[in-house]
Tab-separated table of C-alpha atoms in Angstrom:
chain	number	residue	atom	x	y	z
A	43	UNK	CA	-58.501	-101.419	66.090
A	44	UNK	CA	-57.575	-101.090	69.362
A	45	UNK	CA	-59.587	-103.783	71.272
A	46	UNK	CA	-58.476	-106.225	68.360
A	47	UNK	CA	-54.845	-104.955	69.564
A	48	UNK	CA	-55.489	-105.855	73.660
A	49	UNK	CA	-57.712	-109.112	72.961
A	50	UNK	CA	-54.743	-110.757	70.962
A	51	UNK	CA	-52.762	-109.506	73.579
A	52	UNK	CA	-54.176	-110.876	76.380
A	53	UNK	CA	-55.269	-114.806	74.295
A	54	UNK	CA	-51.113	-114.231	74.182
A	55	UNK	CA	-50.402	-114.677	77.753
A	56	UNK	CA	-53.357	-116.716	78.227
A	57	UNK	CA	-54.209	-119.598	75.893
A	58	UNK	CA	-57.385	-120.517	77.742
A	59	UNK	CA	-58.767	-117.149	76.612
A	60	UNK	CA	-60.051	-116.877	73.686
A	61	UNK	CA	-61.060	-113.513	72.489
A	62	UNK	CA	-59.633	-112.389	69.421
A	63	UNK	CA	-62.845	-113.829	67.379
A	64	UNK	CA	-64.984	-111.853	70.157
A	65	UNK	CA	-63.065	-108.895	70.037
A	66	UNK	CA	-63.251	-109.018	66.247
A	67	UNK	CA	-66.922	-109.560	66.037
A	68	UNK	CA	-67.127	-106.529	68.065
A	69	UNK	CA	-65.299	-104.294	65.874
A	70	UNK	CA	-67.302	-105.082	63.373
A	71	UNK	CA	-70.140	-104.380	64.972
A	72	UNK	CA	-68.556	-100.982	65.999
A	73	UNK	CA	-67.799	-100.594	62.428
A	74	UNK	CA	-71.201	-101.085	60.838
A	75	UNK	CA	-72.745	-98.265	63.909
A	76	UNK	CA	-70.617	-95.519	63.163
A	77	UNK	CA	-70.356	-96.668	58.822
A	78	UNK	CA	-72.191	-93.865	57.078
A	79	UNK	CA	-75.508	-95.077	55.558
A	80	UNK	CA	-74.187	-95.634	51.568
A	81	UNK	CA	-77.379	-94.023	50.541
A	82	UNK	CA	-76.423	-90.962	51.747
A	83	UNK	CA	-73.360	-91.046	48.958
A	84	UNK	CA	-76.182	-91.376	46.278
A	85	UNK	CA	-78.422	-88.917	44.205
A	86	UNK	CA	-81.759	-90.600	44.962
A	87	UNK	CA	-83.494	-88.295	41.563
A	88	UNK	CA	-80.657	-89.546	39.148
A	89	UNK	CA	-79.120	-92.761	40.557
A	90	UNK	CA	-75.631	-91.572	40.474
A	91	UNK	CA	-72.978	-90.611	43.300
A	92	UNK	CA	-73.942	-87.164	44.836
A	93	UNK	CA	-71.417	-84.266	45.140
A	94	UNK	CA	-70.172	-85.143	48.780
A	95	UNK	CA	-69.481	-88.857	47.339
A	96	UNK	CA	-66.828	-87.242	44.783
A	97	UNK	CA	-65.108	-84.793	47.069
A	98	UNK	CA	-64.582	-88.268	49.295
A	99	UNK	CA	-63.610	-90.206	46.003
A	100	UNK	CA	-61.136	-87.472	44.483
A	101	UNK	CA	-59.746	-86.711	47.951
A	102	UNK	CA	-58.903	-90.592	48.760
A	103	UNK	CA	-57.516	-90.777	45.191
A	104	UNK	CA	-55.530	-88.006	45.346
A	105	UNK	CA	-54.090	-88.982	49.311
A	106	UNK	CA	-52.522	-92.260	47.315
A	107	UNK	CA	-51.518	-90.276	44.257
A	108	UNK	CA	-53.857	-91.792	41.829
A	109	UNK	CA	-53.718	-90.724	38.345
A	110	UNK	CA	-57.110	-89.957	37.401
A	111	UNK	CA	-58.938	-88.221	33.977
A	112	UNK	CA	-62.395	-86.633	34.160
A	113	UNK	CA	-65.042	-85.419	32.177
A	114	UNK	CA	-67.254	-82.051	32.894
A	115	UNK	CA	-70.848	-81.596	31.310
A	116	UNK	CA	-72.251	-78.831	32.009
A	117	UNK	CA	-74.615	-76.589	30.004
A	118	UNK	CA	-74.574	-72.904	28.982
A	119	UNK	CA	-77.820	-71.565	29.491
A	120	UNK	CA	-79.135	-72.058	33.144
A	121	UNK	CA	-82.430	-70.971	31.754
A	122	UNK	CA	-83.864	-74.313	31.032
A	123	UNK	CA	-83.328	-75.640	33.961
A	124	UNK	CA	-86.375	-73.810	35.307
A	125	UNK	CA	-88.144	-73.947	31.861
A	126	UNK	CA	-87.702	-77.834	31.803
A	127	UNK	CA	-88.119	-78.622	35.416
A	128	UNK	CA	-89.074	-82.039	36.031
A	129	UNK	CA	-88.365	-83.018	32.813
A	130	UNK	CA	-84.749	-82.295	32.662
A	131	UNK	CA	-83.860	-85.636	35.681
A	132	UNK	CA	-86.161	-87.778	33.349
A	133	UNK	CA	-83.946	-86.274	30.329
A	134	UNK	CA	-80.355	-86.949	32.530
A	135	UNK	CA	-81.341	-90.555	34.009
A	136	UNK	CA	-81.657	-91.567	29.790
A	137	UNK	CA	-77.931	-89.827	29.463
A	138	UNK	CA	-76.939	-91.564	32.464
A	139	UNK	CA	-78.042	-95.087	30.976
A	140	UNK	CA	-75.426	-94.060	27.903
A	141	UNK	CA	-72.840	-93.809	30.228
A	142	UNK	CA	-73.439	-97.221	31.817
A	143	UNK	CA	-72.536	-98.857	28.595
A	144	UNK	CA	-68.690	-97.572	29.550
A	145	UNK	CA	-67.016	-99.201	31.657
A	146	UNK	CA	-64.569	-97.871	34.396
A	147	UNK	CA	-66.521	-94.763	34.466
A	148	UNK	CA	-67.978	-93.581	37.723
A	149	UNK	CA	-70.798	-90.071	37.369
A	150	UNK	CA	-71.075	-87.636	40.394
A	151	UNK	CA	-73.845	-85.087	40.413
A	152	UNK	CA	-72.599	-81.946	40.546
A	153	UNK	CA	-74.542	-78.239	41.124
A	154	UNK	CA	-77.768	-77.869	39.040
A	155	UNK	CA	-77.472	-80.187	36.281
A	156	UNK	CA	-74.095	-80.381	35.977
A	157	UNK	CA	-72.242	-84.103	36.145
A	158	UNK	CA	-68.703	-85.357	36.276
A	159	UNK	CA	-67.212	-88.331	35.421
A	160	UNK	CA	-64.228	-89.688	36.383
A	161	UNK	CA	-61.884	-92.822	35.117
A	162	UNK	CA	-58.237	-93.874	34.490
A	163	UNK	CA	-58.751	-93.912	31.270
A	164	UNK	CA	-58.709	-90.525	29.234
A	165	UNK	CA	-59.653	-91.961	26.427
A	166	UNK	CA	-62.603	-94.066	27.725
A	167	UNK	CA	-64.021	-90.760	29.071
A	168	UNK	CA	-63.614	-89.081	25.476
A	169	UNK	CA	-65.855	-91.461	23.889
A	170	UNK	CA	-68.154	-91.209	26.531
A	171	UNK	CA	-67.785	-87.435	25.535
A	172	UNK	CA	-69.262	-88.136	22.091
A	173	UNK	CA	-71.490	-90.676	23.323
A	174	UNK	CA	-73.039	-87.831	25.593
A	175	UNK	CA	-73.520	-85.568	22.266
A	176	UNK	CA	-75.016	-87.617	20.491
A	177	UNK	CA	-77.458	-88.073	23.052
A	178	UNK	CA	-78.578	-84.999	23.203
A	179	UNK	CA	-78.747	-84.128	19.536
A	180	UNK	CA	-82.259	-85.535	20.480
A	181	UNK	CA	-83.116	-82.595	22.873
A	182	UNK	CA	-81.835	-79.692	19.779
A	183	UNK	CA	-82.057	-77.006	22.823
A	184	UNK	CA	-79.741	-78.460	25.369
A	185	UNK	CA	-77.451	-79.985	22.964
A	186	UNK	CA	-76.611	-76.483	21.642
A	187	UNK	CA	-76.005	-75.700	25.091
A	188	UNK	CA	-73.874	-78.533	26.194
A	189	UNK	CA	-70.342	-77.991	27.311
A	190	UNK	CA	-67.917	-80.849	27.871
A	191	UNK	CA	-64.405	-80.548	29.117
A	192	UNK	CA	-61.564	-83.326	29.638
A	193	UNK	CA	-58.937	-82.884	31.749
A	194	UNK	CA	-56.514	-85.849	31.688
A	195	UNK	CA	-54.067	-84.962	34.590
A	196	UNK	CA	-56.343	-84.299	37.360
A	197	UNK	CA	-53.424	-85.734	39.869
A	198	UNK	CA	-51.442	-82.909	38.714
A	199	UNK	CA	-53.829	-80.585	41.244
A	200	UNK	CA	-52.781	-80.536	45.079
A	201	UNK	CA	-56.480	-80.410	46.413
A	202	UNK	CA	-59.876	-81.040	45.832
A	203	UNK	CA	-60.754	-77.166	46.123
A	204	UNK	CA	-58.442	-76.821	44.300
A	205	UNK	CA	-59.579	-78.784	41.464
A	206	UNK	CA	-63.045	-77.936	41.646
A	207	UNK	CA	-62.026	-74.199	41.549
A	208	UNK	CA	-60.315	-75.013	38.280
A	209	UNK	CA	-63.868	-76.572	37.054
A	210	UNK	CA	-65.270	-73.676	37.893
A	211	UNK	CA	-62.591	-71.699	35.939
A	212	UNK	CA	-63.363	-73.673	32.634
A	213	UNK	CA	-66.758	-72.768	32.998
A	214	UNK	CA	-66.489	-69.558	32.937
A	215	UNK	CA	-63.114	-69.075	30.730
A	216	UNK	CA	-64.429	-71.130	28.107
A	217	UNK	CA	-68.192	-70.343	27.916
A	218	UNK	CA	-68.530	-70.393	24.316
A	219	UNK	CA	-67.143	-73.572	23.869
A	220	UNK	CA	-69.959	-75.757	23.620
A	221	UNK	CA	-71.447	-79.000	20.937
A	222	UNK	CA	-67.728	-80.728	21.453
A	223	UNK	CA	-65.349	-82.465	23.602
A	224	UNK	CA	-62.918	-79.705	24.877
A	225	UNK	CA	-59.193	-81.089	25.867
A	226	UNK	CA	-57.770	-79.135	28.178
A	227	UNK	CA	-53.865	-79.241	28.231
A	228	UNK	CA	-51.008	-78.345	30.203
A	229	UNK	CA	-51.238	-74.473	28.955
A	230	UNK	CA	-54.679	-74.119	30.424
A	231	UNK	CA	-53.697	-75.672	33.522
A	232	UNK	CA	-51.384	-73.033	33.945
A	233	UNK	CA	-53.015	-70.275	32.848
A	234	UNK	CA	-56.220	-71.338	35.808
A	235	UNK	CA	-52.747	-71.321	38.303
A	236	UNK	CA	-51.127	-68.076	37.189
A	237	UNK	CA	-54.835	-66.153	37.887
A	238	UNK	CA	-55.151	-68.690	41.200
A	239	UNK	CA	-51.704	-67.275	42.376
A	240	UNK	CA	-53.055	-63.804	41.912
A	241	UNK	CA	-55.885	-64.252	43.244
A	242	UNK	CA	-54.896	-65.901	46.186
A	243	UNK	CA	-51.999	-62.840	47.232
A	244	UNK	CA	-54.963	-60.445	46.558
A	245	UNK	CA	-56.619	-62.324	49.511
A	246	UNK	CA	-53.902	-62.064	51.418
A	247	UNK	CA	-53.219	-58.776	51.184
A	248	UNK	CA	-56.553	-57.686	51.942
């Protein structure tokens, strides 16, 4: 920015110089060295965004207030991911196809299998809920163990860490809940930020 800044100052008080398309081509050039390699936002196994992508993505949304809705899958018994192995990125890459088919939606890999997917539109992303079950009424073992939660207002949360703590809360709060879309509302939000509260002064006071 800066040597676009001094070329167009210096073409000002001399005409005959003409660098501002120079000076531009070089900070271009600058910006495509240091540009991170997009691949490197990308989970090569399932063709989706990686974790490291989202934090970036929620983070940048939430800088320029952004409303925002997304949808957790994650599944109950951690078991199969071991008994599966292979099998279970073959299994996710046909879920991911299903997903596709909505638009507006963007999918992050999460830890182990777990995915998120995030959208303005709450409502988009509860279909996609369903969609997702009835995917996996095809694979009777996982589907019994699949756990979906929607949270609509995910620009009501002041960080990422903070939001991905509260994932992490639903996870474990809400462990039996599993075979259906789970809404999560206003009460649960503050339930997860009564026990973050606490949690945090016990830190402190430690």
């Amino acid at each position: 920015m800066l040597i676009w800044i001094v070329a167009a100052v210096i073409q000002f008080l001399n005409n005959e110089i003409l660098l501002v398309g120079f000076a531009t081509s070089v900070g271009v050039l600058i910006l495509l060295v240091i540009m991170e390699n997009p691949e490197s936002n990308l989970d090569r196994r399932l063709g989706c965004f990686n974790s490291y992508a989202m934090s970036v993505y929620i983070k940048e949304g939430m800088g320029r207030r952004k409303k925002f809705s997304m949808l957790s899958l994650s599944f109950g018994n951690v078991n199969l991911l071991e008994e599966y192995g292979t099998y279970v990125e073959e299994m996710l890459r046909g879920m991911l196809r299903t997903v596709k088919k909505h638009r507006k939606v963007l999918a992050f890999k999460n830890t182990n299998a777990d995915l998120v997917f995030v959208s303005d539109d709450g409502d988009g992303l509860y279909r996609l809920g369903l969609d997702i079950l009835a995917y996996f009424t095809k694979y009777e073992e996982w589907h019994k163990e699949t756990r979906l939660a929607l949270v609509r207002k995910c620009d009501t949360f002041n960080t990422t860490e903070e939001l991905f703590d509260f994932l992490a809360f639903l996870h474990t709060e809400y462990i039996n809940e599993k075979t259906r879309v789970l809404p999560v509302g206003e009460g649960t939000i503050e339930k997860y930020r009564q026990r973050y509260i606490i949690k945090q002064k016990i830190a402190e006071a430690l």
